[in-house]
CSV table of C-alpha atoms in Angstrom, one decimal:
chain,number,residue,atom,x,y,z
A,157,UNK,CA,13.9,-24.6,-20.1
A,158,UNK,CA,14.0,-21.7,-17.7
A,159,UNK,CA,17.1,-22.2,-15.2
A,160,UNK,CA,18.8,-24.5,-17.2
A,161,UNK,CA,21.5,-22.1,-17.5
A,162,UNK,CA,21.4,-20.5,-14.1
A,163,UNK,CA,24.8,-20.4,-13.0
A,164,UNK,CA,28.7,-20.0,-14.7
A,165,UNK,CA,27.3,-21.0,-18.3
A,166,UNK,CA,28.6,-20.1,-21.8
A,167,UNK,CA,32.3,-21.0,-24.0
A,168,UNK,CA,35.3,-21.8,-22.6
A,169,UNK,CA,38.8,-19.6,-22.3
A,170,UNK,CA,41.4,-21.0,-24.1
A,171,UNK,CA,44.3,-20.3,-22.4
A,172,UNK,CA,48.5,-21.3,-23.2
A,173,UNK,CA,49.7,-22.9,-20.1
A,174,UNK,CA,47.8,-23.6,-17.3
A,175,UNK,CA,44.0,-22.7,-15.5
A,176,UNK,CA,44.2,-20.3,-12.6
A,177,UNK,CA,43.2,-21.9,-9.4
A,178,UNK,CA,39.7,-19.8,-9.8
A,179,UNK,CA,39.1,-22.1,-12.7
A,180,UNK,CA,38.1,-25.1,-13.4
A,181,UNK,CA,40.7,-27.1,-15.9
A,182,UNK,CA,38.7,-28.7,-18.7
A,183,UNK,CA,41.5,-30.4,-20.5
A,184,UNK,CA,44.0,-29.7,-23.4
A,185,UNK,CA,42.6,-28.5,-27.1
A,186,UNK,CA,45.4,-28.2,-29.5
A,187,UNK,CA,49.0,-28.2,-27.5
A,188,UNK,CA,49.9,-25.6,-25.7
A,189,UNK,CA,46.2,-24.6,-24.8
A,190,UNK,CA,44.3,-26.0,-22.3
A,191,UNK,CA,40.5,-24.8,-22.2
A,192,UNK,CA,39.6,-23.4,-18.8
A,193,UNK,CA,36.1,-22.3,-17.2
A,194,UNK,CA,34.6,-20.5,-14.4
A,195,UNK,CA,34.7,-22.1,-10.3
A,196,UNK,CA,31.3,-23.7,-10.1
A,197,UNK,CA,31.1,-24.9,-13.9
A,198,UNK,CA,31.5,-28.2,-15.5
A,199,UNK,CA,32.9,-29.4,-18.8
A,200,UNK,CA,30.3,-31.6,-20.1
A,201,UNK,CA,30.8,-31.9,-23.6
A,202,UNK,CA,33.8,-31.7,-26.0
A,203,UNK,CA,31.9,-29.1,-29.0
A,204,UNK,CA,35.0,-26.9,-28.7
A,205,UNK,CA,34.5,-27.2,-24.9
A,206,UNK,CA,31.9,-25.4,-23.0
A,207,UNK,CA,31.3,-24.3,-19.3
A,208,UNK,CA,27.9,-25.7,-18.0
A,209,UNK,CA,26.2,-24.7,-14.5
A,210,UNK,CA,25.7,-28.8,-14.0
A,211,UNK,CA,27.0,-32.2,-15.2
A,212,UNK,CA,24.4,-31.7,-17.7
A,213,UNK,CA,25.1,-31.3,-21.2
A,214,UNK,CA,24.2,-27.8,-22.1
A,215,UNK,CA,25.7,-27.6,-25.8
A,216,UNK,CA,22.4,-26.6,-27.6
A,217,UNK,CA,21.2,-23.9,-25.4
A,218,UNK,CA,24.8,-22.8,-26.0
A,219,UNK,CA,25.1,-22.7,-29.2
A,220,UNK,CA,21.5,-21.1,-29.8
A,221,UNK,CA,22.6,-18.0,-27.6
A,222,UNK,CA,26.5,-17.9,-28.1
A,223,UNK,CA,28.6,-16.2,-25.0
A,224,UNK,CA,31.7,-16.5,-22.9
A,225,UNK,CA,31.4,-18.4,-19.6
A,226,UNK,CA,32.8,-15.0,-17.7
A,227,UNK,CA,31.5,-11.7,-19.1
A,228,UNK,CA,35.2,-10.1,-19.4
A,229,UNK,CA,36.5,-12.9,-21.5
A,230,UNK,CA,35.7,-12.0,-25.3
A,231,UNK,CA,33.9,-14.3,-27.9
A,232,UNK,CA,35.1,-15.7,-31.3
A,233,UNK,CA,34.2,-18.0,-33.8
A,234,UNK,CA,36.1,-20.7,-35.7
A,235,UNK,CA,34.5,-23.7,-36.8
A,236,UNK,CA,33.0,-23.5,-33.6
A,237,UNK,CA,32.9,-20.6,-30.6
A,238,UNK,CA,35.6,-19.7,-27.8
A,239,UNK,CA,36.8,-17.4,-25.7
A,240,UNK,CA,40.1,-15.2,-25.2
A,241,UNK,CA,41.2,-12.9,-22.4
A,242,UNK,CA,40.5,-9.4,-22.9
A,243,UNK,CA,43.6,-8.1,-24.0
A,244,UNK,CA,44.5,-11.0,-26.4
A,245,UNK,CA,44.1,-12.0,-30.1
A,246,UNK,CA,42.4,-14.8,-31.3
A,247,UNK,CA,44.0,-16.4,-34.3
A,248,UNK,CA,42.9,-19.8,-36.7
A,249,UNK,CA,45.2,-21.8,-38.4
A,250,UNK,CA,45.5,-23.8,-41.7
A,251,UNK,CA,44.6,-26.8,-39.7
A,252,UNK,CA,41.2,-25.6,-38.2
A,253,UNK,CA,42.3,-25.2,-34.9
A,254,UNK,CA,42.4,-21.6,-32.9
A,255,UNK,CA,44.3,-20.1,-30.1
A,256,UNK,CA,44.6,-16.8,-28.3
A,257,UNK,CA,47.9,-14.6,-28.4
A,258,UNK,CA,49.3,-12.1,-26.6
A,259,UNK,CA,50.3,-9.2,-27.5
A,260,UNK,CA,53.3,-9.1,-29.6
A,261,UNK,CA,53.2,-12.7,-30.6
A,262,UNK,CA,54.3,-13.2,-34.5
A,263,UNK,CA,52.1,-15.2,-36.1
A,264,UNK,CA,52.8,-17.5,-38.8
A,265,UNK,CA,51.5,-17.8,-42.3
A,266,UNK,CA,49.2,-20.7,-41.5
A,267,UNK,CA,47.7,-18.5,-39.0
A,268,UNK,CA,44.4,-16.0,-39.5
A,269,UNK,CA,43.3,-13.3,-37.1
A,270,UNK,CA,39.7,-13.9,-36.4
A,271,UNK,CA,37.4,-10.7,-35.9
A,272,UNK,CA,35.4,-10.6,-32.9
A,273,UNK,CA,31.8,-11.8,-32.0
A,274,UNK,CA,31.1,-10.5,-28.6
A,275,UNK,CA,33.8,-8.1,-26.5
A,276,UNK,CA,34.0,-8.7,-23.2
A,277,UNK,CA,33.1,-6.2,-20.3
A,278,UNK,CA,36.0,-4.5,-18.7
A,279,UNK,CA,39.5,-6.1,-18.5
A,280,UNK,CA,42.0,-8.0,-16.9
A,281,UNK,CA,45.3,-8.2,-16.3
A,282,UNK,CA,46.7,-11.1,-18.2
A,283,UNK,CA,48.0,-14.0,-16.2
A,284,UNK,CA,50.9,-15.6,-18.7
């Protein structure tokens, strides 16, 4: 399996709004997110949307070795892995869907704040 994930590989951002033109638009998860991965990755499969180097589905190599799909973004878990901005807070709701927040948002009471897997290295400024 060597090189299989050579390349942009690992769990998508999910990110209110819209992609950056640096990233590749993967589609909407639960309205207003859209999940968004690295230039030069492809959305393959829909398990909570990942970021693989090829057309080939890469889900199981994936989920075996959990990580973001850029190392600044950081990793969460909620009935299935994804990624936030560095900066941001990753929340579940009542209805088993998840989101990222920025900061000040005020979250309801359906909504859980998630702890983190995997931090990201460094940090971004947050596009909004």
């Amino acid at each position: 399996m060597s090189g299989v994930l050579d390349g942009p590989a690992g769990f998508a951002l999910r990110k209110n709004g819209t992609c950056l033109d640096t990233e590749v638009d993967c589609g909407a998860t639960l309205p207003p997110f859209r999940a968004c991965c690295p230039a030069g990755s492809h959305c393959p499969s829909q398990y909570n949307v990942n970021c693989c180097p090829s057309a080939a589905n890469c889900t199981q190599l994936l989920v075996e070795t959990p990580k973001c799909a850029n190392e600044t973004w950081d990793l969460y878990n909620y009935y299935g892995y994804f990624c936030c901005e560095n900066g941001t807070t990753a929340f579940g709701t009542s209805s088993n869907s998840d989101g990222c927040a920025l900061p000040g948002y005020k979250f309801h009471s359906s909504e859980t704040l998630l702890p983190l897997v995997s931090s990201g290295k460094g940090t971004w400024d947050l596009q909004t």
